[in-house]
Amino acid sequence: MRAGSDLRDTLLDGLDDGQRAAVQAPLDIALCVIGGTGSGKTEALARRVVRAVSASVGVLVLGHGDAARLRLAARIRELGISDVRVERFDELARRLGGRPSLARLEVKRRFERCIEPLFALAWPEFERGDLDVEIPGLAWPERFRDDAFELILKLREAGITPDQFLEGAHRGAEAFYGRANLAELARDDRLTDRQRASLLVDETTLASQRRRELELAEVLTRLYRSLLAEIGGEELAAAAHGDAAEEHRRAHPFCVVDDAHACRPWDLALLRALYGNDLRGVTLAGQRLAAGVAATMEIRLSGSYRGARRPSTTLFRAPDAAAEARFVAEEIVRLATERNIPLGEIAVIAREPRGTAAVEREFAARDVPFQHLGSTSLFDDPIVLDVLSLAGAAWEPRNAVRLLRALQTPPIALSDKTLHRLCAPPSGPQAPLFEEVGEAERVVKRGEVRDTLTRNVLEGSVDEKLSDGARLRLETFRAALPRWRTQGERLPLAEFLVHVADESGLLAWLDTLPAARRRHGRRQLRRLLMQAHDFTVEHPHATFGDFLAEADDLAARNVELPHDLPLDHDAVALLAAEESYGHEFEVVFAVGAHARSFPRYFSPPSFYYSPQYGVIARENVDDGGGPDTAKFVWYSVKQRLAEKYYARERSLFNAVLARARSLLYVTAYGKATRAVRNPEFLEEMRAAREEGVRDVTQGFEATWRAL
Amino acid sequence: METLPDRPSAGLFAQLPADQQEPFAASRPYFSASQLNTFANCPRQYFFRYLCGAVEDDGTYFTRYGTLVHRALERFHEEYRRPHEGDPVTMEQRLLTLIDDVFRANAKEFTWAVQAELGRIKARKVARHYVRWLVARARREPFETVAIEGRQLLDLEGFSFVGYIDRLDRSLQSGEITIIDYKTGNVAESAYAYREKVRAGADFQLPFYYWARRAQGDRVASLALVQLKDPRLPVEPLEVRIVAEAPAHADVRSKLGVVTESELERSRSAMIDLCERITKTGITRYDVGDDPPCDYCVYAGACRERPAPGAAEFAR
């Protein structure tokens, strides 16, 4: 650490007034530092941390996006402080609890148990006929469940109890029905026919919508109470239980939260559990004030820390996703070779992690090294699935999907011809094809089909019909399975996975791939090992089968998992828009800048809640009117929900563009919409024809036509 | 933390001879239009589903809902073969009762009871629209239902095809046959779009029905795809008439359209070609389709070549 005097001299150097105020503000208050992209929040935060450390105040630094956390940590290190980590919230919860924290996913799983009796229609109200099953939104149970969960989280975070929620629902219904002038609103020519039909409903339909709305409120209240009973405040236990919170506060009286606008209800609840409801000693920095936070002091940064120079911008619209990805990859190769721009200084940013998949394929084809920054789903990755299928075949050989995959993995590489034979019954007459079987008989027959592959693989029933290569491979695989099974019972999870990946030859195969794919594959496997390790820590008595079930569940939910792998400086970064905060690159490609991709289409939830207007159910289940309830349309128009959503998306898009220091590419694909309800960001930029902005779409169109 | 070895072993299989990839002809005693549609969308899915058949596919809510609606309509039309002679109120009541019966008897097939119950309510709403449409159509041109869920067998140059037609109506005026197919899922946006699918070899259903009935000596005039999905909308079938020549200009948005006999002939040839490739010429590797329907494919986890899942188009 630097000497105190040097530090004081340099701490405020080069900062604007807002940043200086942020650095100098008292440490023991609740401070909010608000600023847009490039306003210098990260710099101010880093120096504020340095100030606290130099004053021997214990510091806790928290962040969200992995990229942003790494960047903040790097900046703090550059300022001479090497022993401060930027933690994730879930890491903190786990560390404080000294036992598995009840993460959001776990709470959601519990909520899913709470809602099962509703889905089973097992509530006595249904039996008694007190509750109409046509509850708005319930026709799509999974969506209803997700939306109910999100709403309940928000209610809890806002400190609204179930009773208060129900009371508000009744009050809100009173405020709306009979008072809102729907006919007048319906004359608004900005409305769609669908919206207008929803507004123009007769009194009977409106009365029915009111009744259903209040029934929905009763249902949600009951679910809210069930969840509270289920978790019993446990999700905060890691921080609040015993002396842990107090001990933490003594050790780290000063806390800094970067990208605080991304805080989830849990995160704020955890902070409150640690620092009290007034968040004394907490500095929250973000693009906007975190919901429900009342700061002692608020500092708004308005300066442009990065300076006014705009990056040179290129616009491009491709006919399809593959052409867009090809353009991006070719440009990156050109920039790297002709202009010697290091790959680590190039980023491809999409609205969400999966938006870079096409580019990733092009990189792999051209052997361009790449890396995912930030959270991505892991359990749908091909190499991860390969390892799990090989290990899983040993553990659950009856799982035909996994077994089929294992047999196709590169080390085994059975042909389609062999797979076909392995799935056929070994001998005896073929089952009749058009038999009129009863249900019971049909189940048995299907069961037989399902077991055939497993039986043929494990028992070698059709080995004699296979080629020499196939038979030898199958025999080897068959011999390995019991051994792997034993190792799966004996070894720690991660070690077992490494063993199978190595002994099967999957790792050796991976190393034969071109460098970019090899490196990516190894990174993904390292992430898998981290997940296995964390799972073992959280579930010390779990089996490999439990881990497989967890992997399947996470894949089905498309859970994006964070990771702490270091950044490679010679690989192009692929990241999602929300992970890009705090990052800068020489060159940024903002891809998929078209409606349905960035921004994604606005899709309202099944219901909203407003303290003033109560529950606003979306689905109109009555015959009269349009597909949405009158109140929902009224509320959407009044609150300008779609406009606000697209404004947030626009802000995020601008934040992505601001990641570029020198060169910015904005690309999209497909035919642009008319942008009546949803903006087309690329088309807006093309239409603006700003100086210094190059639109290369036309040149490529000629090439495609020639092709 | 366990780490990956820098120098991995060659592995158990490294020294073994390869399993040579070579074409193989699969024995298929029969084909169906939906099988070939699957092949057209994704040959790999066809391979897994029909040539491997290693997994039991329980279907989705939508397939269960569709099956039960079909079942209720099957029983309904057994009773009302000449809809123009029936009393609309009684007919509607009867169909509602049948829907109640089949959904309640099969509620356990759904993941959740609420799906069965709300499916039943939805089907009742759809049924009202359906009867209204049926009665109007029957009054416009009286017809007789000559087959319901009729099993169709067709031999195409030695390849056996089997399928089930939801309903066959014969006009009492012209004697022409209309093939009725109930759709509880999505259908093409217009008759023109459907025709394009037939022309592109992406949909073999109509060609199969057409050739199956032709083989029986029927004069097939049209195919009507009756969408029974949205309880709010009146039933408006997508209907294609079979004609010798298509008009020069087609309304690309209309629900009414045509398909030509020569297009059906080409589709027939394509069906035979596919069957020959699968069962005679042989295929070395069944590739993944250009835009494969992985979301509802039970073999998605077994498919090493499936494209990475796409990004969500709607914000949630």
Tab-separated table of C-alpha atoms in Angstrom, chain A residues 325-669:
chain	number	residue	atom	x	y	z
A	325	ALA	CA	-21.868	-13.654	-37.630
A	326	ARG	CA	-19.660	-14.156	-40.675
A	327	PHE	CA	-19.283	-10.415	-41.097
A	328	VAL	CA	-18.342	-9.966	-37.435
A	329	ALA	CA	-15.794	-12.775	-37.490
A	330	GLU	CA	-14.223	-11.600	-40.731
A	331	GLU	CA	-13.951	-8.038	-39.500
A	332	ILE	CA	-12.309	-9.191	-36.293
A	333	VAL	CA	-9.786	-11.284	-38.178
A	334	ARG	CA	-9.067	-8.276	-40.374
A	335	LEU	CA	-8.665	-5.903	-37.431
A	336	ALA	CA	-6.333	-8.317	-35.695
A	337	THR	CA	-4.157	-8.987	-38.713
A	338	GLU	CA	-4.186	-5.664	-40.539
A	339	ARG	CA	-4.372	-3.266	-37.612
A	340	ASN	CA	-2.721	-5.432	-34.975
A	341	ILE	CA	-5.505	-4.893	-32.482
A	342	PRO	CA	-5.090	-7.455	-29.697
A	343	LEU	CA	-7.993	-9.882	-29.529
A	344	GLY	CA	-8.362	-9.164	-25.833
A	345	GLU	CA	-9.292	-5.616	-26.776
A	346	ILE	CA	-12.246	-6.759	-28.868
A	347	ALA	CA	-15.678	-7.601	-27.502
A	348	VAL	CA	-18.857	-8.953	-29.041
A	349	ILE	CA	-21.834	-7.904	-26.981
A	350	ALA	CA	-25.387	-9.173	-27.403
A	351	ARG	CA	-28.545	-8.564	-25.412
A	352	GLU	CA	-28.155	-11.901	-23.676
A	353	PRO	CA	-25.457	-14.569	-23.537
A	354	ARG	CA	-27.083	-16.824	-26.136
A	355	GLY	CA	-27.107	-13.971	-28.608
A	356	THR	CA	-23.446	-14.547	-29.405
A	357	ALA	CA	-23.822	-18.240	-30.337
A	358	ALA	CA	-23.639	-17.692	-34.104
A	359	VAL	CA	-20.508	-15.567	-33.749
A	360	GLU	CA	-18.976	-18.226	-31.533
A	361	ARG	CA	-19.482	-20.799	-34.286
A	362	GLU	CA	-17.739	-18.535	-36.784
A	363	PHE	CA	-14.852	-18.007	-34.369
A	364	ALA	CA	-14.499	-21.727	-33.900
A	365	ALA	CA	-14.458	-22.230	-37.675
A	366	ARG	CA	-11.703	-19.600	-38.070
A	367	ASP	CA	-9.791	-20.615	-34.957
A	368	VAL	CA	-10.256	-17.195	-33.372
A	369	PRO	CA	-9.788	-17.502	-29.593
A	370	PHE	CA	-12.824	-16.380	-27.624
A	371	GLN	CA	-14.063	-16.397	-24.065
A	372	HIS	CA	-17.379	-15.820	-22.367
A	373	LEU	CA	-17.284	-13.108	-19.767
A	374	GLY	CA	-19.881	-13.176	-17.081
A	375	SER	CA	-22.620	-15.654	-16.421
A	376	THR	CA	-23.729	-18.121	-19.038
A	377	SER	CA	-25.662	-21.325	-18.921
A	378	LEU	CA	-23.235	-24.203	-18.580
A	379	PHE	CA	-25.241	-27.390	-18.681
A	380	ASP	CA	-26.236	-27.072	-22.314
A	381	ASP	CA	-22.637	-26.837	-23.455
A	382	PRO	CA	-21.666	-29.745	-25.743
A	383	ILE	CA	-18.411	-30.685	-24.020
A	384	VAL	CA	-20.017	-30.483	-20.589
A	385	LEU	CA	-22.870	-32.680	-21.750
A	386	ASP	CA	-20.357	-35.130	-23.208
A	387	VAL	CA	-18.580	-35.571	-19.888
A	388	LEU	CA	-21.834	-35.876	-17.996
A	389	SER	CA	-23.169	-38.407	-20.477
A	390	LEU	CA	-20.100	-40.629	-20.124
A	391	ALA	CA	-20.104	-40.444	-16.341
A	392	GLY	CA	-23.893	-40.595	-16.292
A	393	ALA	CA	-23.911	-43.773	-18.379
A	394	ALA	CA	-22.039	-45.441	-15.563
A	395	TRP	CA	-24.407	-44.094	-12.961
A	396	GLU	CA	-27.760	-44.353	-14.689
A	397	PRO	CA	-27.384	-46.622	-17.720
A	398	ARG	CA	-31.168	-46.758	-18.121
A	399	ASN	CA	-31.204	-43.119	-19.113
A	400	ALA	CA	-31.339	-43.728	-22.855
A	401	VAL	CA	-30.830	-40.100	-23.849
A	402	ARG	CA	-27.586	-39.851	-21.931
A	403	LEU	CA	-26.464	-43.284	-23.082
A	404	LEU	CA	-27.132	-42.400	-26.720
A	405	ARG	CA	-25.028	-39.296	-26.351
A	406	ALA	CA	-22.213	-41.146	-24.610
A	407	LEU	CA	-22.004	-43.591	-27.511
A	408	GLN	CA	-21.610	-40.692	-29.933
A	409	THR	CA	-18.936	-38.833	-27.974
A	410	PRO	CA	-15.759	-38.445	-30.029
A	411	PRO	CA	-13.701	-41.087	-28.200
A	412	ILE	CA	-16.339	-43.771	-28.830
A	413	ALA	CA	-17.860	-42.339	-32.010
A	414	LEU	CA	-20.271	-45.091	-32.920
A	415	SER	CA	-21.835	-44.710	-36.338
A	416	ASP	CA	-25.522	-44.195	-36.999
A	417	LYS	CA	-25.606	-47.695	-38.367
A	418	THR	CA	-24.355	-49.085	-35.060
A	419	LEU	CA	-26.672	-46.931	-32.991
A	420	HIS	CA	-29.576	-48.162	-35.058
A	421	ARG	CA	-28.598	-51.756	-34.412
A	422	LEU	CA	-28.124	-51.146	-30.707
A	423	CYS	CA	-31.640	-49.786	-30.456
A	424	ALA	CA	-33.209	-52.781	-32.155
A	425	PRO	CA	-34.430	-55.809	-30.223
A	426	PRO	CA	-31.776	-58.524	-30.179
A	427	SER	CA	-33.757	-61.413	-31.564
A	428	GLY	CA	-37.175	-62.903	-31.860
A	429	PRO	CA	-40.097	-61.754	-33.910
A	430	GLN	CA	-40.661	-58.074	-34.490
A	431	ALA	CA	-43.544	-56.514	-32.624
A	432	PRO	CA	-46.600	-56.081	-34.777
A	433	LEU	CA	-46.831	-52.584	-36.119
A	434	PHE	CA	-50.472	-51.690	-36.205
A	435	GLU	CA	-51.769	-53.638	-33.315
A	436	GLU	CA	-54.673	-52.099	-31.470
A	437	VAL	CA	-53.196	-52.340	-28.013
A	438	GLY	CA	-54.835	-51.334	-24.796
A	439	GLU	CA	-53.256	-48.675	-22.611
A	440	ALA	CA	-51.776	-51.140	-20.119
A	441	GLU	CA	-50.226	-53.217	-22.862
A	442	ARG	CA	-48.915	-50.105	-24.593
A	443	VAL	CA	-47.009	-49.058	-21.486
A	444	VAL	CA	-45.236	-52.389	-21.356
A	445	LYS	CA	-44.289	-52.166	-24.997
A	446	ARG	CA	-42.921	-48.679	-24.641
A	447	GLY	CA	-40.959	-49.799	-21.606
A	448	GLU	CA	-39.420	-52.569	-23.646
A	449	VAL	CA	-38.328	-50.144	-26.288
A	450	ARG	CA	-36.739	-47.912	-23.713
A	451	ASP	CA	-34.748	-50.737	-22.171
A	452	THR	CA	-33.548	-52.207	-25.424
A	453	LEU	CA	-30.619	-49.860	-25.865
A	454	THR	CA	-29.450	-50.279	-22.277
A	455	ARG	CA	-29.797	-54.049	-22.478
A	456	ASN	CA	-27.907	-54.294	-25.736
A	457	VAL	CA	-25.125	-52.044	-24.483
A	458	LEU	CA	-24.734	-53.693	-21.082
A	459	GLU	CA	-25.354	-57.306	-22.095
A	460	GLY	CA	-23.824	-57.290	-25.548
A	461	SER	CA	-26.947	-58.873	-27.002
A	462	VAL	CA	-26.318	-57.635	-30.523
A	463	ASP	CA	-22.520	-57.511	-30.469
A	464	GLU	CA	-22.265	-60.187	-33.119
A	465	LYS	CA	-24.122	-57.967	-35.566
A	466	LEU	CA	-21.703	-55.061	-35.181
A	467	SER	CA	-18.547	-54.182	-37.074
A	468	ASP	CA	-15.238	-55.090	-35.428
A	469	GLY	CA	-14.573	-51.485	-34.523
A	470	ALA	CA	-17.994	-50.980	-33.030
A	471	ARG	CA	-17.861	-54.228	-31.086
A	472	LEU	CA	-14.430	-53.527	-29.613
A	473	ARG	CA	-15.449	-50.015	-28.639
A	474	LEU	CA	-18.618	-51.228	-27.064
A	475	GLU	CA	-16.799	-53.961	-25.138
A	476	THR	CA	-14.316	-51.418	-23.821
A	477	PHE	CA	-17.081	-49.037	-22.832
A	478	ARG	CA	-18.996	-51.873	-21.165
A	479	ALA	CA	-15.936	-52.847	-19.153
A	480	ALA	CA	-15.359	-49.244	-18.055
A	481	LEU	CA	-18.867	-48.614	-16.767
A	482	PRO	CA	-18.733	-50.626	-13.513
A	483	ARG	CA	-15.289	-49.211	-12.798
A	484	TRP	CA	-16.515	-45.679	-13.315
A	485	ARG	CA	-19.528	-46.415	-11.181
A	486	THR	CA	-17.287	-47.502	-8.322
A	487	GLN	CA	-15.131	-44.434	-8.735
A	488	GLY	CA	-18.240	-42.280	-8.782
A	489	GLU	CA	-19.129	-43.636	-5.367
A	490	ARG	CA	-15.613	-43.291	-3.981
A	491	LEU	CA	-14.086	-40.136	-5.453
A	492	PRO	CA	-15.046	-36.524	-4.878
A	493	LEU	CA	-17.323	-35.300	-7.646
A	494	ALA	CA	-14.861	-33.096	-9.481
A	495	GLU	CA	-12.145	-35.737	-9.324
A	496	PHE	CA	-14.529	-38.328	-10.682
A	497	LEU	CA	-15.435	-36.113	-13.624
A	498	VAL	CA	-11.791	-35.450	-14.429
A	499	HIS	CA	-11.088	-39.150	-14.246
A	500	VAL	CA	-13.864	-40.054	-16.690
A	501	ALA	CA	-12.972	-37.223	-19.066
A	502	ASP	CA	-9.348	-38.373	-19.031
A	503	GLU	CA	-9.756	-42.129	-19.142
A	504	SER	CA	-12.413	-41.983	-21.838
A	505	GLY	CA	-10.056	-39.966	-24.041
A	506	LEU	CA	-12.398	-36.991	-24.192
A	507	LEU	CA	-9.654	-34.661	-22.947
A	508	ALA	CA	-7.185	-36.077	-25.442
A	509	TRP	CA	-9.721	-35.495	-28.199
A	510	LEU	CA	-10.305	-31.968	-26.974
A	511	ASP	CA	-6.602	-31.299	-27.280
A	512	THR	CA	-6.658	-32.310	-30.927
A	513	LEU	CA	-9.059	-29.499	-31.764
A	514	PRO	CA	-7.977	-26.151	-33.154
A	515	ALA	CA	-6.682	-23.869	-30.415
A	516	ALA	CA	-9.803	-21.733	-30.056
A	517	ARG	CA	-12.159	-24.653	-29.548
A	518	ARG	CA	-9.665	-26.445	-27.315
A	519	ARG	CA	-9.279	-23.432	-25.084
A	520	HIS	CA	-13.004	-22.828	-24.878
A	521	GLY	CA	-13.678	-26.489	-24.144
A	522	ARG	CA	-11.148	-26.529	-21.339
A	523	ARG	CA	-12.602	-23.349	-19.845
A	524	GLN	CA	-16.048	-24.898	-19.876
A	525	LEU	CA	-14.747	-28.036	-18.205
A	526	ARG	CA	-13.054	-25.958	-15.543
A	527	ARG	CA	-16.367	-24.279	-14.899
A	528	LEU	CA	-17.977	-27.703	-14.624
A	529	LEU	CA	-15.413	-28.708	-12.010
A	530	MET	CA	-16.111	-25.517	-10.076
A	531	GLN	CA	-19.821	-26.283	-10.123
A	532	ALA	CA	-19.136	-29.830	-8.969
A	533	HIS	CA	-16.914	-28.531	-6.206
A	534	ASP	CA	-19.497	-25.985	-5.028
A	535	PHE	CA	-22.208	-28.619	-5.164
A	536	THR	CA	-20.141	-30.910	-2.970
A	537	VAL	CA	-19.564	-28.122	-0.475
A	538	GLU	CA	-23.255	-27.327	-0.313
A	539	HIS	CA	-24.384	-30.966	-0.328
A	540	PRO	CA	-21.643	-32.997	1.335
A	541	HIS	CA	-23.677	-36.210	1.303
A	542	ALA	CA	-24.953	-35.925	-2.233
A	543	THR	CA	-24.242	-38.595	-4.835
A	544	PHE	CA	-23.219	-38.141	-8.432
A	545	GLY	CA	-26.829	-38.923	-9.311
A	546	ASP	CA	-27.891	-35.886	-7.298
A	547	PHE	CA	-25.437	-33.772	-9.238
A	548	LEU	CA	-26.835	-35.078	-12.521
A	549	ALA	CA	-30.334	-34.176	-11.387
A	550	GLU	CA	-29.106	-30.710	-10.430
A	551	ALA	CA	-27.441	-30.325	-13.830
A	552	ASP	CA	-30.642	-31.361	-15.628
A	553	ASP	CA	-32.666	-28.952	-13.541
A	554	LEU	CA	-30.323	-26.025	-14.139
A	555	ALA	CA	-30.277	-26.772	-17.852
A	556	ALA	CA	-34.073	-26.912	-18.002
A	557	ARG	CA	-34.295	-23.585	-16.205
A	558	ASN	CA	-31.578	-22.065	-18.362
A	559	VAL	CA	-29.878	-20.767	-15.244
A	560	GLU	CA	-26.932	-18.557	-16.077
A	561	LEU	CA	-24.096	-19.464	-13.781
A	562	PRO	CA	-21.391	-17.021	-12.745
A	563	HIS	CA	-17.747	-17.985	-12.768
A	564	ASP	CA	-14.452	-16.573	-11.618
A	565	LEU	CA	-12.160	-17.671	-14.403
A	566	PRO	CA	-9.479	-15.110	-15.146
A	567	LEU	CA	-9.708	-13.083	-18.338
A	568	ASP	CA	-7.502	-14.145	-21.188
A	569	HIS	CA	-5.918	-11.177	-22.869
A	570	ASP	CA	-5.553	-12.856	-26.208
A	571	ALA	CA	-9.147	-13.895	-26.735
A	572	VAL	CA	-12.192	-12.008	-27.985
A	573	ALA	CA	-14.710	-11.416	-25.223
A	574	LEU	CA	-18.294	-12.561	-25.747
A	575	LEU	CA	-20.696	-11.087	-23.269
A	576	ALA	CA	-24.229	-10.071	-22.540
A	577	ALA	CA	-25.231	-6.426	-22.399
A	578	GLU	CA	-25.862	-6.418	-18.674
A	579	GLU	CA	-22.450	-7.945	-18.042
A	580	SER	CA	-20.687	-5.202	-19.936
A	581	TYR	CA	-20.907	-2.520	-17.254
A	582	GLY	CA	-17.504	-1.447	-16.062
A	583	HIS	CA	-15.757	-2.800	-19.128
A	584	GLU	CA	-14.066	-0.992	-21.994
A	585	PHE	CA	-12.612	-2.344	-25.199
A	586	GLU	CA	-10.834	-0.829	-28.156
A	587	VAL	CA	-13.376	-2.433	-30.445
A	588	VAL	CA	-16.939	-3.367	-29.648
A	589	PHE	CA	-19.362	-5.251	-31.855
A	590	ALA	CA	-22.924	-4.695	-30.661
A	591	VAL	CA	-24.679	-7.563	-32.428
A	592	GLY	CA	-28.316	-8.392	-32.957
A	593	ALA	CA	-29.408	-4.759	-32.763
A	594	HIS	CA	-32.863	-5.495	-34.108
A	595	ALA	CA	-36.316	-5.923	-32.663
A	596	ARG	CA	-36.838	-9.280	-30.873
A	597	SER	CA	-33.125	-9.499	-30.120
A	598	PHE	CA	-32.012	-6.125	-28.777
A	599	PRO	CA	-34.476	-4.954	-27.644
A	600	ARG	CA	-36.352	-8.148	-26.927
A	601	TYR	CA	-40.086	-7.801	-27.365
A	602	PHE	CA	-41.964	-6.410	-24.424
A	603	SER	CA	-43.845	-9.218	-22.714
A	604	PRO	CA	-45.778	-8.133	-19.652
A	605	PRO	CA	-46.174	-10.552	-16.769
A	606	SER	CA	-49.457	-12.267	-15.922
A	607	PHE	CA	-50.198	-9.586	-13.348
A	608	TYR	CA	-48.927	-6.407	-11.780
A	609	TYR	CA	-49.517	-4.974	-8.354
A	610	SER	CA	-49.840	-1.303	-7.560
A	611	PRO	CA	-50.474	-0.016	-4.034
A	612	GLN	CA	-52.900	2.456	-5.602
A	613	TYR	CA	-54.713	0.231	-8.071
A	614	GLY	CA	-54.248	-3.176	-6.501
A	615	VAL	CA	-53.840	-6.286	-8.614
A	616	ILE	CA	-53.864	-5.800	-12.364
A	617	ALA	CA	-54.554	-9.150	-13.987
A	618	ARG	CA	-53.567	-9.461	-17.607
A	619	GLU	CA	-55.632	-12.309	-19.016
A	620	ASN	CA	-59.294	-11.791	-19.685
A	621	VAL	CA	-60.804	-15.233	-19.263
A	622	ASP	CA	-64.320	-14.021	-19.931
A	623	ASP	CA	-65.913	-14.278	-23.331
A	624	GLY	CA	-66.560	-10.577	-23.794
A	625	GLY	CA	-63.847	-8.085	-24.698
A	626	GLY	CA	-60.347	-8.674	-25.932
A	627	PRO	CA	-57.670	-11.035	-24.724
A	628	ASP	CA	-56.518	-8.689	-21.955
A	629	THR	CA	-58.565	-7.275	-19.113
A	630	ALA	CA	-59.799	-3.712	-19.359
A	631	LYS	CA	-57.837	-2.785	-16.263
A	632	PHE	CA	-54.644	-4.194	-17.668
A	633	VAL	CA	-54.922	-2.156	-20.870
A	634	TRP	CA	-55.918	0.917	-18.895
A	635	TYR	CA	-52.956	0.486	-16.547
A	636	SER	CA	-50.500	-0.266	-19.368
A	637	VAL	CA	-51.480	2.881	-21.222
A	638	LYS	CA	-51.615	5.038	-18.122
A	639	GLN	CA	-48.260	3.817	-16.836
A	640	ARG	CA	-46.699	3.700	-20.312
A	641	LEU	CA	-45.320	0.292	-19.468
A	642	ALA	CA	-44.108	-0.594	-22.934
A	643	GLU	CA	-42.503	2.812	-23.443
A	644	LYS	CA	-40.694	2.567	-20.125
A	645	TYR	CA	-39.510	-0.908	-20.960
A	646	TYR	CA	-38.126	0.144	-24.318
A	647	ALA	CA	-36.544	3.208	-22.732
A	648	ARG	CA	-34.666	0.921	-20.337
A	649	GLU	CA	-33.594	-1.251	-23.248
A	650	ARG	CA	-32.412	1.827	-25.107
A	651	SER	CA	-30.421	2.938	-22.100
A	652	LEU	CA	-28.807	-0.471	-21.897
A	653	PHE	CA	-28.055	-0.383	-25.622
A	654	ASN	CA	-26.375	2.989	-25.248
A	655	ALA	CA	-24.376	1.595	-22.364
A	656	VAL	CA	-23.151	-1.177	-24.658
A	657	LEU	CA	-22.125	1.328	-27.317
A	658	ALA	CA	-20.219	3.283	-24.707
A	659	ARG	CA	-17.946	0.282	-24.062
A	660	ALA	CA	-16.014	1.075	-27.255
A	661	ARG	CA	-12.956	3.293	-27.110
A	662	SER	CA	-11.949	3.437	-30.790
A	663	LEU	CA	-14.109	1.346	-33.059
A	664	LEU	CA	-17.757	0.509	-32.751
A	665	TYR	CA	-19.691	-1.875	-34.965
A	666	VAL	CA	-23.441	-2.162	-34.716
A	667	THR	CA	-24.948	-5.082	-36.579
A	668	ALA	CA	-28.302	-6.770	-37.008
A	669	TYR	CA	-29.936	-9.280	-39.295
